[in-house]
Short mmCIF file of C-alpha atoms in Angstrom, two decimals:
data_model
loop_
_atom_site.label_atom_id
_atom_site.label_comp_id
_atom_site.label_asym_id
_atom_site.label_seq_id
_atom_site.Cartn_x
_atom_site.Cartn_y
_atom_site.Cartn_z
CA MET A 1 -47.97 28.21 -43.96
CA ILE A 2 -50.46 28.50 -46.82
CA LEU A 3 -53.48 26.21 -46.51
CA LEU A 4 -55.76 25.33 -49.39
CA ALA A 5 -59.18 24.26 -48.10
CA ILE A 6 -61.92 22.41 -50.00
CA GLU A 7 -65.60 22.05 -49.08
CA THR A 8 -68.09 19.77 -50.89
CA THR A 9 -70.24 18.29 -48.12
CA CYS A 10 -73.58 19.26 -49.66
CA ASP A 11 -74.74 21.74 -52.27
CA GLU A 12 -71.85 24.20 -52.24
CA THR A 13 -68.52 23.71 -53.95
CA GLY A 14 -66.10 25.86 -51.98
CA ALA A 15 -62.39 26.58 -51.98
CA ALA A 16 -60.39 28.92 -49.76
CA VAL A 17 -56.81 29.95 -49.17
CA LEU A 18 -55.69 30.77 -45.64
CA GLU A 19 -52.44 31.92 -44.18
CA GLY A 20 -51.65 30.21 -40.94
CA PRO A 21 -49.75 31.71 -38.05
CA THR A 22 -46.25 30.38 -37.51
CA PHE A 23 -46.15 27.77 -34.77
CA PRO A 24 -45.01 27.68 -32.04
CA ASP A 25 -44.61 31.47 -32.09
CA ALA A 26 -48.30 32.01 -32.81
CA GLY A 27 -50.21 34.18 -30.38
CA PRO A 28 -52.59 32.69 -27.82
CA LEU A 29 -55.44 32.45 -30.35
CA ALA A 30 -53.34 31.52 -33.40
CA VAL A 31 -56.14 32.44 -35.78
CA PRO A 32 -55.35 32.02 -39.48
CA ARG A 33 -56.12 34.80 -41.95
CA ILE A 34 -58.51 34.19 -44.84
CA LEU A 35 -56.81 35.27 -48.06
CA SER A 36 -59.69 34.16 -50.28
CA SER A 37 -62.89 32.13 -50.02
CA VAL A 38 -65.13 31.30 -52.94
CA VAL A 39 -68.31 29.23 -53.22
CA SER A 40 -70.10 28.30 -56.37
CA SER A 41 -73.67 28.49 -55.20
CA GLN A 42 -75.72 25.80 -56.86
CA ILE A 43 -79.04 27.24 -55.79
CA GLY A 44 -80.00 27.85 -59.42
CA LEU A 45 -79.64 24.17 -60.24
CA HIS A 46 -81.57 23.01 -57.20
CA GLN A 47 -84.48 25.41 -57.34
CA ARG A 48 -86.22 23.35 -59.99
CA PHE A 49 -86.65 20.43 -57.62
CA GLY A 50 -87.54 22.25 -54.42
CA GLY A 51 -84.56 20.92 -52.57
CA VAL A 52 -80.95 19.88 -52.72
CA VAL A 53 -80.53 17.15 -55.29
CA PRO A 54 -77.55 15.05 -54.27
CA GLU A 55 -76.90 13.34 -57.57
CA ILE A 56 -76.86 16.69 -59.35
CA ALA A 57 -74.78 18.10 -56.51
CA SER A 58 -72.08 15.44 -57.08
CA ARG A 59 -71.95 16.12 -60.80
CA ALA A 60 -71.78 19.87 -60.22
CA HIS A 61 -68.97 19.40 -57.68
CA VAL A 62 -66.96 17.48 -60.26
CA ARG A 63 -67.44 20.30 -62.74
CA GLN A 64 -66.74 23.11 -60.29
CA VAL A 65 -64.11 21.92 -57.83
CA VAL A 66 -61.05 22.68 -59.99
CA PRO A 67 -62.30 26.11 -61.20
CA MET A 68 -63.10 26.99 -57.56
CA ILE A 69 -59.58 26.05 -56.45
CA ASP A 70 -58.10 28.09 -59.33
CA GLU A 71 -60.29 31.06 -58.44
CA ALA A 72 -59.39 30.91 -54.73
CA LEU A 73 -55.65 30.81 -55.54
CA LYS A 74 -56.03 33.62 -58.09
CA GLN A 75 -57.87 35.84 -55.60
CA ALA A 76 -55.18 35.14 -53.00
CA GLY A 77 -52.49 36.03 -55.55
CA LEU A 78 -50.84 32.64 -55.04
CA GLY A 79 -50.13 29.50 -57.02
CA LEU A 80 -50.22 25.78 -56.22
CA LYS A 81 -46.45 25.90 -55.57
CA ASP A 82 -47.14 28.12 -52.53
CA VAL A 83 -49.53 25.65 -50.88
CA GLY A 84 -48.12 23.95 -47.77
CA ALA A 85 -51.10 21.80 -46.77
CA ILE A 86 -54.53 20.73 -48.04
CA ALA A 87 -57.66 20.65 -45.86
CA VAL A 88 -60.94 18.99 -46.74
CA ALA A 89 -64.21 18.35 -44.92
CA THR A 90 -64.73 14.59 -44.85
CA ARG A 91 -67.85 14.41 -42.66
CA PRO A 92 -70.75 14.58 -42.37
CA GLY A 93 -72.55 15.07 -45.67
CA LEU A 94 -73.65 13.37 -48.86
CA VAL A 95 -71.40 10.48 -49.84
CA GLY A 96 -71.29 11.35 -53.54
CA ALA A 97 -70.52 14.98 -52.76
CA LEU A 98 -67.95 14.32 -50.04
CA VAL A 99 -65.86 12.01 -52.20
CA VAL A 100 -65.46 14.64 -54.92
CA GLY A 101 -63.79 17.08 -52.53
CA LEU A 102 -61.77 14.38 -50.84
CA THR A 103 -60.51 12.97 -54.14
CA ALA A 104 -59.44 16.43 -55.32
CA ALA A 105 -57.69 17.03 -51.98
CA LYS A 106 -55.88 13.68 -52.06
CA ALA A 107 -54.71 14.24 -55.64
CA LEU A 108 -53.33 17.67 -54.76
CA ALA A 109 -51.67 16.47 -51.55
CA LEU A 110 -50.01 13.62 -53.46
CA ALA A 111 -48.94 15.77 -56.42
CA LEU A 112 -47.63 18.64 -54.27
CA ASP A 113 -46.22 16.31 -51.61
CA VAL A 114 -47.87 18.26 -48.79
CA PRO A 115 -49.88 17.04 -45.77
CA LEU A 116 -53.61 16.31 -46.05
CA VAL A 117 -55.86 17.23 -43.13
CA ALA A 118 -59.41 15.88 -42.79
CA VAL A 119 -61.81 18.11 -40.88
CA ASP A 120 -65.28 17.82 -39.42
CA HIS A 121 -67.74 20.11 -41.22
CA LEU A 122 -69.55 20.91 -37.96
CA GLU A 123 -66.37 21.83 -36.09
CA GLY A 124 -65.64 24.02 -39.10
CA HIS A 125 -69.01 25.79 -38.78
CA LEU A 126 -68.17 26.68 -35.18
CA TYR A 127 -64.57 27.64 -35.95
CA ALA A 128 -66.01 30.22 -38.39
CA CYS A 129 -66.86 32.19 -35.23
CA GLN A 130 -63.16 32.37 -34.36
CA LEU A 131 -62.14 33.22 -37.94
CA ALA A 132 -64.64 36.08 -37.93
CA HIS A 133 -63.38 37.37 -34.56
CA PRO A 134 -59.61 36.80 -34.69
CA ASP A 135 -58.84 39.06 -31.73
CA ARG A 136 -61.44 37.67 -29.33
CA GLN A 137 -61.42 34.43 -27.44
CA VAL A 138 -64.33 32.27 -28.63
CA TYR A 139 -63.46 28.99 -26.88
CA PRO A 140 -64.45 27.38 -24.58
CA CYS A 141 -68.04 27.92 -25.63
CA VAL A 142 -71.38 26.31 -26.29
CA GLY A 143 -71.67 25.69 -30.04
CA LEU A 144 -74.98 25.74 -31.89
CA VAL A 145 -75.06 24.56 -35.51
CA VAL A 146 -78.42 25.15 -37.22
CA SER A 147 -78.66 24.35 -40.90
CA GLY A 148 -80.55 22.24 -43.42
CA GLY A 149 -79.00 19.05 -42.17
CA HIS A 150 -78.10 19.85 -38.59
CA SER A 151 -79.55 21.22 -35.37
CA SER A 152 -76.94 20.39 -32.78
CA LEU A 153 -75.55 21.76 -29.54
CA TYR A 154 -71.94 21.20 -28.52
CA ALA A 155 -69.75 21.87 -25.53
CA CYS A 156 -66.52 23.06 -27.15
CA ASN A 157 -63.37 23.04 -25.06
CA GLY A 158 -61.44 24.04 -28.14
CA PRO A 159 -61.80 24.22 -31.92
CA VAL A 160 -61.21 20.49 -32.44
CA ASP A 161 -62.49 19.34 -29.06
CA CYS A 162 -66.28 19.61 -29.35
CA GLU A 163 -68.55 17.24 -27.45
CA LEU A 164 -72.08 16.73 -28.78
CA LEU A 165 -74.67 17.68 -26.16
CA GLY A 166 -77.70 16.86 -28.27
CA GLY A 167 -79.31 17.21 -31.65
CA THR A 168 -82.59 16.82 -33.45
CA ILE A 169 -84.56 13.61 -33.06
CA ASP A 170 -86.28 14.15 -36.42
CA ASP A 171 -86.09 17.14 -38.79
CA ALA A 172 -83.28 19.70 -38.65
CA ALA A 173 -84.34 23.34 -38.24
CA GLY A 174 -83.40 24.27 -41.81
CA GLU A 175 -85.15 21.15 -43.11
CA ALA A 176 -88.31 22.25 -41.25
CA PHE A 177 -88.03 25.69 -42.91
CA ASP A 178 -87.70 23.99 -46.33
CA LYS A 179 -90.59 21.58 -45.78
CA VAL A 180 -92.95 24.20 -44.34
CA ALA A 181 -92.08 26.54 -47.22
CA SER A 182 -93.02 23.71 -49.55
CA LEU A 183 -96.35 23.18 -47.70
CA LEU A 184 -97.09 26.92 -47.99
CA GLY A 185 -96.21 26.97 -51.69
CA LEU A 186 -93.16 29.18 -51.12
CA GLY A 187 -89.82 28.69 -52.88
CA TYR A 188 -86.51 27.04 -52.00
CA PRO A 189 -84.45 27.54 -49.94
CA GLY A 190 -87.20 27.85 -47.37
CA GLY A 191 -85.44 29.99 -44.76
CA PRO A 192 -85.33 33.32 -46.60
CA GLU A 193 -88.78 32.67 -48.14
CA ILE A 194 -90.42 32.05 -44.75
CA GLU A 195 -88.65 35.05 -43.22
CA ARG A 196 -89.87 37.28 -46.04
CA ALA A 197 -93.46 36.00 -45.78
CA ALA A 198 -93.37 36.25 -41.97
CA LYS A 199 -92.60 39.98 -42.04
CA ALA A 200 -96.26 40.74 -42.82
CA GLY A 201 -97.63 38.11 -40.44
CA ASN A 202 -98.60 37.83 -36.79
CA PRO A 203 -96.28 35.46 -34.87
CA LYS A 204 -99.05 34.88 -32.32
CA ALA A 205 -101.77 34.03 -34.86
CA PHE A 206 -101.23 30.30 -34.33
CA ALA A 207 -100.03 28.70 -31.08
CA PHE A 208 -97.76 26.09 -32.64
CA PRO A 209 -96.06 23.46 -30.45
CA ARG A 210 -92.59 24.16 -29.05
CA SER A 211 -91.24 20.62 -28.58
CA PHE A 212 -89.07 19.87 -25.55
CA LEU A 213 -89.24 23.52 -24.44
CA ARG A 214 -89.45 22.54 -20.78
CA ASP A 215 -87.86 19.12 -21.19
CA PRO A 216 -84.46 18.73 -19.52
CA ARG A 217 -83.20 16.80 -22.56
CA LEU A 218 -80.93 18.82 -24.84
CA ALA A 219 -82.73 17.68 -27.99
CA PHE A 220 -84.75 19.25 -30.77
CA SER A 221 -87.86 18.02 -32.57
CA PHE A 222 -89.38 19.99 -35.44
CA SER A 223 -91.47 17.26 -37.06
CA GLY A 224 -94.57 17.86 -34.88
CA LEU A 225 -94.36 21.56 -35.66
CA LYS A 226 -94.33 20.82 -39.38
CA THR A 227 -97.44 18.62 -38.97
CA ALA A 228 -99.17 21.32 -36.91
CA VAL A 229 -98.57 23.88 -39.69
CA LEU A 230 -99.98 21.41 -42.22
CA TYR A 231 -103.22 20.92 -40.27
CA ALA A 232 -103.59 24.61 -39.45
CA LEU A 233 -103.26 25.32 -43.17
CA ARG A 234 -105.70 22.58 -44.11
CA GLY A 235 -108.24 23.66 -41.47
CA GLN A 236 -108.13 27.29 -42.59
CA ASN A 237 -108.42 26.35 -46.25
CA GLU A 238 -111.47 24.16 -45.55
CA GLU A 239 -113.11 26.93 -43.56
CA ARG A 240 -112.67 29.30 -46.47
CA GLY A 241 -113.51 26.68 -49.08
CA ALA A 242 -110.16 27.40 -50.76
CA VAL A 243 -107.24 25.25 -51.84
CA GLU A 244 -104.60 27.95 -51.66
CA PRO A 245 -103.91 30.03 -48.57
CA SER A 246 -104.48 33.80 -48.84
CA PRO A 247 -101.32 35.94 -48.59
CA GLU A 248 -102.45 37.01 -45.09
CA LEU A 249 -102.83 33.40 -43.96
CA THR A 250 -99.47 32.44 -45.45
CA ALA A 251 -97.87 35.36 -43.62
CA ASP A 252 -99.47 34.40 -40.28
CA LEU A 253 -98.54 30.71 -40.66
CA ALA A 254 -94.96 31.62 -41.64
CA ALA A 255 -94.59 34.09 -38.77
CA SER A 256 -96.07 31.70 -36.18
CA PHE A 257 -93.94 28.82 -37.43
CA GLN A 258 -90.75 30.90 -37.44
CA GLU A 259 -91.48 32.14 -33.92
CA ALA A 260 -91.90 28.57 -32.66
CA VAL A 261 -88.56 27.45 -34.20
CA VAL A 262 -86.74 30.50 -32.85
CA ASP A 263 -88.23 30.13 -29.35
CA VAL A 264 -87.05 26.51 -29.15
CA LEU A 265 -83.55 27.27 -30.49
CA VAL A 266 -83.09 30.11 -27.99
CA ALA A 267 -84.51 28.16 -25.04
CA LYS A 268 -82.39 25.07 -25.71
CA THR A 269 -79.27 27.20 -26.14
CA LEU A 270 -79.93 28.82 -22.75
CA GLN A 271 -80.37 25.36 -21.26
CA ALA A 272 -77.04 24.20 -22.72
CA LEU A 273 -75.29 27.28 -21.30
CA ASP A 274 -76.83 26.63 -17.87
CA ARG A 275 -75.91 22.96 -18.02
CA THR A 276 -72.28 23.50 -19.01
CA GLY A 277 -71.69 26.71 -17.07
CA LEU A 278 -69.99 28.15 -20.16
CA ALA A 279 -70.19 31.89 -20.75
CA ARG A 280 -69.69 32.09 -24.50
CA LEU A 281 -71.79 31.01 -27.46
CA GLY A 282 -70.73 30.30 -31.05
CA VAL A 283 -73.38 29.89 -33.74
CA GLY A 284 -72.97 28.40 -37.21
CA GLY A 285 -75.12 27.20 -40.11
CA GLY A 286 -77.44 28.89 -42.58
CA VAL A 287 -80.35 29.30 -40.13
CA ALA A 288 -78.12 31.75 -38.20
CA ALA A 289 -78.86 34.14 -41.08
CA ASN A 290 -82.51 34.36 -39.98
CA GLY A 291 -83.19 37.90 -38.73
CA ARG A 292 -85.82 36.97 -36.15
CA PHE A 293 -83.47 34.31 -34.72
CA ARG A 294 -80.58 36.79 -34.41
CA GLU A 295 -82.87 39.34 -32.79
CA LYS A 296 -84.31 37.02 -30.13
CA LEU A 297 -81.05 35.16 -29.50
CA GLY A 298 -79.17 38.44 -29.16
CA ALA A 299 -81.68 39.77 -26.64
CA ALA A 300 -81.67 36.55 -24.58
CA MET A 301 -77.86 36.34 -24.51
CA ALA A 302 -77.44 40.03 -23.65
CA LYS A 303 -79.79 39.53 -20.70
CA LYS A 304 -77.68 36.62 -19.47
CA GLY A 305 -74.35 38.32 -20.14
CA ILE A 306 -73.31 35.61 -22.60
CA GLU A 307 -70.72 36.65 -25.15
CA THR A 308 -72.19 35.60 -28.50
CA PHE A 309 -70.39 35.02 -31.78
CA ILE A 310 -72.25 34.79 -35.08
CA PRO A 311 -70.08 35.00 -38.21
CA PRO A 312 -71.13 37.14 -41.19
CA LEU A 313 -73.46 35.35 -43.61
CA ALA A 314 -70.71 34.16 -45.98
CA LEU A 315 -69.06 32.31 -43.09
CA CYS A 316 -72.39 31.01 -41.65
CA THR A 317 -73.49 29.14 -44.73
CA ASP A 318 -71.32 26.37 -46.15
CA ASN A 319 -67.86 27.61 -47.16
CA ALA A 320 -64.32 26.29 -47.39
CA ALA A 321 -62.60 28.91 -45.20
CA MET A 322 -64.02 27.34 -42.04
CA ALA A 323 -61.90 24.27 -42.80
CA GLY A 324 -59.06 26.53 -41.67
CA VAL A 325 -59.52 24.69 -38.37
CA ALA A 326 -57.20 22.21 -40.11
CA LEU A 327 -54.20 24.39 -39.25
CA LEU A 328 -54.68 23.56 -35.58
CA LYS A 329 -54.87 19.85 -36.37
CA LEU A 330 -51.78 20.18 -38.54
CA ALA A 331 -49.90 21.86 -35.68
CA ALA A 332 -50.93 18.94 -33.45
CA GLY A 333 -49.67 16.45 -36.05
CA GLN A 334 -53.17 15.22 -36.89
CA THR A 335 -52.76 14.67 -40.62
CA ALA A 336 -54.72 12.15 -42.68
CA ASP A 337 -53.35 9.22 -44.66
CA LEU A 338 -54.11 9.13 -48.37
CA ASP A 339 -56.48 6.19 -47.82
CA VAL A 340 -58.74 8.22 -45.51
CA ASP A 341 -62.45 7.79 -46.30
CA VAL A 342 -65.52 9.96 -45.94
CA THR A 343 -68.15 9.53 -43.22
CA ALA A 344 -71.57 10.26 -44.66
CA GLY A 345 -74.19 10.09 -41.97
CA LEU A 346 -74.47 11.04 -38.37
CA VAL A 347 -71.40 10.24 -36.39
CA ARG A 348 -72.34 9.05 -32.96
CA PRO A 349 -70.67 10.85 -30.08
CA ALA A 350 -68.70 7.76 -29.02
CA GLN A 351 -67.16 7.53 -32.47
CA ARG A 352 -66.14 11.13 -32.83
CA ALA A 353 -62.39 11.25 -33.15
CA MET B 1 -105.62 0.33 -32.01
CA ASN B 2 -107.98 -1.20 -34.55
CA VAL B 3 -106.40 -4.07 -36.48
CA GLN B 4 -108.06 -5.40 -39.60
CA PRO B 5 -106.65 -8.14 -41.86
CA LEU B 6 -107.25 -7.39 -45.54
CA GLU B 7 -106.72 -9.76 -48.44
CA ASP B 8 -103.11 -8.75 -49.12
CA ALA B 9 -102.26 -6.49 -46.20
CA LEU B 10 -102.87 -5.73 -42.56
CA GLN B 11 -104.66 -2.47 -41.83
CA VAL B 12 -103.99 -0.79 -38.50
CA GLU B 13 -105.62 2.37 -37.24
CA VAL B 14 -103.53 4.21 -34.67
CA ALA B 15 -104.60 7.17 -32.56
CA GLY B 16 -101.62 9.16 -31.37
CA GLU B 17 -97.86 8.74 -31.28
CA ALA B 18 -97.93 6.21 -28.42
CA GLU B 19 -99.84 3.76 -30.62
CA THR B 20 -97.51 4.44 -33.56
CA GLU B 21 -94.61 3.59 -31.25
CA ALA B 22 -96.33 0.38 -30.10
CA LEU B 23 -96.84 -0.59 -33.74
CA GLY B 24 -93.17 0.13 -34.47
CA ARG B 25 -92.07 -2.08 -31.59
CA ALA B 26 -94.33 -4.92 -32.81
CA ILE B 27 -92.98 -4.60 -36.36
CA ALA B 28 -89.40 -4.60 -35.04
CA THR B 29 -89.87 -8.02 -33.41
CA LEU B 30 -90.65 -9.48 -36.83
CA LEU B 31 -87.79 -7.89 -38.74
CA ALA B 32 -84.70 -9.87 -39.69
CA PRO B 33 -81.45 -9.03 -41.49
CA ASP B 34 -81.92 -8.09 -45.16
CA VAL B 35 -85.57 -7.14 -44.83
CA VAL B 36 -86.27 -3.95 -46.79
CA VAL B 37 -89.23 -1.82 -45.70
CA GLY B 38 -90.67 0.92 -47.90
CA LEU B 39 -92.46 3.71 -46.02
CA VAL B 40 -95.04 5.74 -47.92
CA GLY B 41 -97.13 8.78 -46.98
CA PRO B 42 -97.32 12.57 -47.34
CA LEU B 43 -95.30 15.15 -45.36
CA GLY B 44 -96.25 14.81 -41.70
CA ALA B 45 -97.72 11.30 -42.03
CA GLY B 46 -95.33 9.92 -39.41
CA LYS B 47 -92.77 8.00 -41.52
CA THR B 48 -89.80 9.24 -39.51
CA ARG B 49 -91.71 8.68 -36.25
CA LEU B 50 -92.44 5.05 -37.15
CA SER B 51 -88.86 4.52 -38.39
CA ARG B 52 -87.59 5.86 -35.09
CA ALA B 53 -89.83 3.47 -33.10
CA ILE B 54 -88.62 0.50 -35.16
CA ALA B 55 -84.95 1.49 -34.85
CA GLU B 56 -85.22 2.13 -31.12
CA ALA B 57 -86.84 -1.29 -30.63
CA LEU B 58 -83.89 -2.78 -32.54
CA GLY B 59 -81.55 -1.34 -29.93
CA VAL B 60 -80.36 1.78 -31.76
CA ASP B 61 -79.22 4.69 -29.57
CA PRO B 62 -82.23 7.07 -29.66
CA THR B 63 -79.92 10.10 -29.91
CA ALA B 64 -78.43 8.77 -33.16
CA ILE B 65 -81.75 8.63 -35.01
CA ALA B 66 -82.91 11.62 -37.10
CA SER B 67 -84.54 12.42 -40.40
CA PRO B 68 -82.22 11.36 -43.24
CA THR B 69 -83.79 13.88 -45.66
CA PHE B 70 -80.58 15.88 -45.90
CA VAL B 71 -77.85 13.24 -45.93
CA LEU B 72 -80.03 10.54 -47.54
CA ILE B 73 -78.70 7.53 -45.67
CA HIS B 74 -78.15 7.14 -41.95
CA GLU B 75 -76.46 3.99 -40.71
CA TYR B 76 -77.32 2.98 -37.16
CA GLU B 77 -75.86 0.27 -34.98
CA GLY B 78 -78.45 -1.87 -33.21
CA VAL B 79 -78.82 -5.55 -32.35
CA ILE B 80 -78.73 -5.68 -36.13
CA PRO B 81 -77.67 -2.70 -38.27
CA VAL B 82 -80.43 -0.35 -39.37
CA TYR B 83 -80.07 1.59 -42.63
CA HIS B 84 -82.40 4.58 -42.76
CA PHE B 85 -82.99 6.08 -46.23
CA ASP B 86 -84.95 9.09 -47.47
CA VAL B 87 -85.84 9.55 -51.14
CA TYR B 88 -87.64 12.91 -50.63
CA ARG B 89 -85.03 15.04 -52.41
CA LEU B 90 -84.14 12.66 -55.22
CA PRO B 91 -85.31 13.54 -58.73
CA SER B 92 -85.42 10.01 -60.18
CA PRO B 93 -85.05 6.29 -59.45
CA ALA B 94 -81.74 6.44 -61.36
CA ALA B 95 -80.40 8.98 -58.85
CA PHE B 96 -81.41 6.64 -56.02
CA GLU B 97 -79.69 3.69 -57.68
CA ASP B 98 -76.59 5.82 -58.36
CA LEU B 99 -76.22 6.23 -54.61
CA GLY B 100 -75.58 2.51 -54.34
CA ALA B 101 -78.76 1.85 -52.39
CA ALA B 102 -78.96 -1.72 -53.67
CA ASP B 103 -75.66 -2.49 -51.92
CA TYR B 104 -77.54 -2.19 -48.64
CA TRP B 105 -80.37 -4.63 -49.42
CA ALA B 106 -78.27 -7.67 -48.53
CA ALA B 107 -75.75 -6.04 -46.20
CA GLY B 108 -77.07 -7.86 -43.14
CA GLY B 109 -79.22 -5.08 -41.75
CA VAL B 110 -82.78 -3.80 -41.84
CA CYS B 111 -83.43 -1.12 -44.48
CA LEU B 112 -86.10 1.52 -43.83
CA VAL B 113 -86.79 3.61 -46.93
CA GLU B 114 -88.89 6.78 -46.51
CA TRP B 115 -90.74 8.07 -49.63
CA ALA B 116 -90.09 4.66 -51.26
CA ASP B 117 -93.10 5.14 -53.56
CA ARG B 118 -90.89 7.48 -55.58
CA VAL B 119 -88.59 4.55 -56.43
CA PRO B 120 -90.96 1.54 -56.29
CA ASP B 121 -88.99 -0.60 -58.73
CA SER B 122 -85.65 0.09 -57.04
CA LEU B 123 -86.68 -1.85 -53.93
CA PRO B 124 -86.32 -5.65 -53.94
CA PRO B 125 -89.47 -7.57 -54.98
CA ASP B 126 -89.89 -9.06 -51.51
CA ALA B 127 -89.79 -5.66 -49.74
CA TRP B 128 -92.43 -4.89 -47.14
CA TRP B 129 -94.53 -1.79 -47.80
CA ILE B 130 -95.99 0.40 -45.06
CA THR B 131 -98.40 3.08 -46.29
CA MET B 132 -99.44 5.76 -43.80
CA ALA B 133 -102.55 7.84 -44.45
CA PRO B 134 -103.35 10.71 -42.06
CA VAL B 135 -106.99 10.74 -40.89
CA ASP B 136 -106.62 13.87 -38.78
CA GLU B 137 -103.83 15.52 -36.77
CA SER B 138 -103.22 12.48 -34.54
CA ARG B 139 -104.90 9.49 -36.22
CA ARG B 140 -103.35 7.44 -39.02
CA THR B 141 -104.50 4.50 -41.10
CA ILE B 142 -101.48 2.31 -41.69
CA ARG B 143 -101.49 -0.43 -44.30
CA ILE B 144 -98.78 -3.08 -43.98
CA ALA B 145 -98.08 -5.27 -47.00
CA ALA B 146 -95.75 -8.13 -46.00
CA PRO B 147 -95.61 -11.92 -46.32
CA ALA B 148 -98.72 -13.65 -44.93
CA ASP B 149 -96.96 -15.22 -41.94
CA VAL B 150 -95.54 -11.83 -40.95
CA ARG B 151 -98.98 -10.23 -41.19
CA ASN B 152 -100.50 -13.00 -39.07
CA ARG B 153 -97.86 -12.73 -36.38
CA LEU B 154 -98.15 -8.95 -36.37
CA ALA B 155 -101.95 -9.17 -35.98
CA GLU B 156 -101.42 -11.58 -33.10
CA ALA B 157 -98.87 -9.30 -31.44
CA LEU B 158 -101.21 -6.32 -31.75
CA ALA B 159 -104.32 -8.16 -30.50
CA PRO B 160 -105.61 -6.79 -27.18
CA LYS B 161 -104.34 -8.89 -24.29
CA GLU B 162 -107.09 -10.66 -22.35
CA ALA B 163 -107.51 -9.54 -18.76
CA PRO B 164 -105.97 -12.05 -16.32
#
């Protein structure tokens, strides 16, 4: 079974071709193989505005979705006639962006007369752990998705059976990186910029708040941290009679901010593991690329004997291959009708299908 | 909480998040379907915090509320629907209008629009405007521009209760 997967939930147009195992003879893990996965990074377009620009994102998706599909098929050495099913992420994301991918997927499913499978972008992020480790059992696990739009913990019984344990009550971790980078006059995306600046800084220079660190609630809050960085910056600038922070101050603020985010992410993950009694952890989302996060998370998990899965960078950030989770839904008969719609915003736990 | 009626607005000084929450709860009691509220203020002013307080007071599940910066529009179910917008990442009013924002103004819910000063003319003319100015790390001066009867009732609701 050849699956063509499409991803347009935010600022990446992605397409991937996967080869699924043959059911019901598939092995216990039944992990599909990625034949190709391409993303057309739109970072260049967005940099001008210091953030993802949804309207531009939609227009760029329209321009790029067909070339991406062509490129993915070409790299896989296959043609449209070989495709047996179409997968597309239909939630959550930007409405205007989601509909571009969904419309392309519907058109292809109709024209090729093959099944359409709608997948959850966040379940995809966690399934990337399984795709990256096809010979190891990832599920059941605690799932942590940390990106520009999400900071959520899940209890995952299986790839398409993830229960939300908690998420952010204000800013997502990646959003906090972007906004703090903007406060410090650094570029976009904020994650790599902060990490670079932090290398020369002292993570203990500022004692920034670590929200909910000792709170039993499995929730995140990064808004107070952002405000604390703002006032630390303002206070230091006033003391020095300057408007711009010195490179040393920027480095210390970046390092102290990053340390606070990482400490909270690691602590809450440990709490979720304790709460659920699960012994494995899967991590997804662009923030998983942060070196300091990987270092501290790795150390904490090793100490606890938790088996940890973090996909390589190309599978952490938004990509279409992770929609390969669709093959499991297909095997379970969970296909979508051609009138299926997108779900833009947060989907409350009770409504998760 | 210091409450001061101005000519065309109500000015409230809050000290700390607890007072911001109390203000949000008081505002929520005055909201009705199809009221659009523009929230204005710099990064860290407390726009999302106040939006959260209003939405929670309208019966929205607290775990469903988050910053809409990334996905632009969050729809929450409450005693009435709450539509939570964020214009932070949009380059122009046209981009905001292209999203179909106007479809929400009369959809039977309360609309909370963060960074609304970036699209002032895209909001309906009878929108309420809440402008938050940070004084220091915890204090905020909040200016509420709304119809006179709303301002009066809000001032009443925020007045210190007399000791029994």
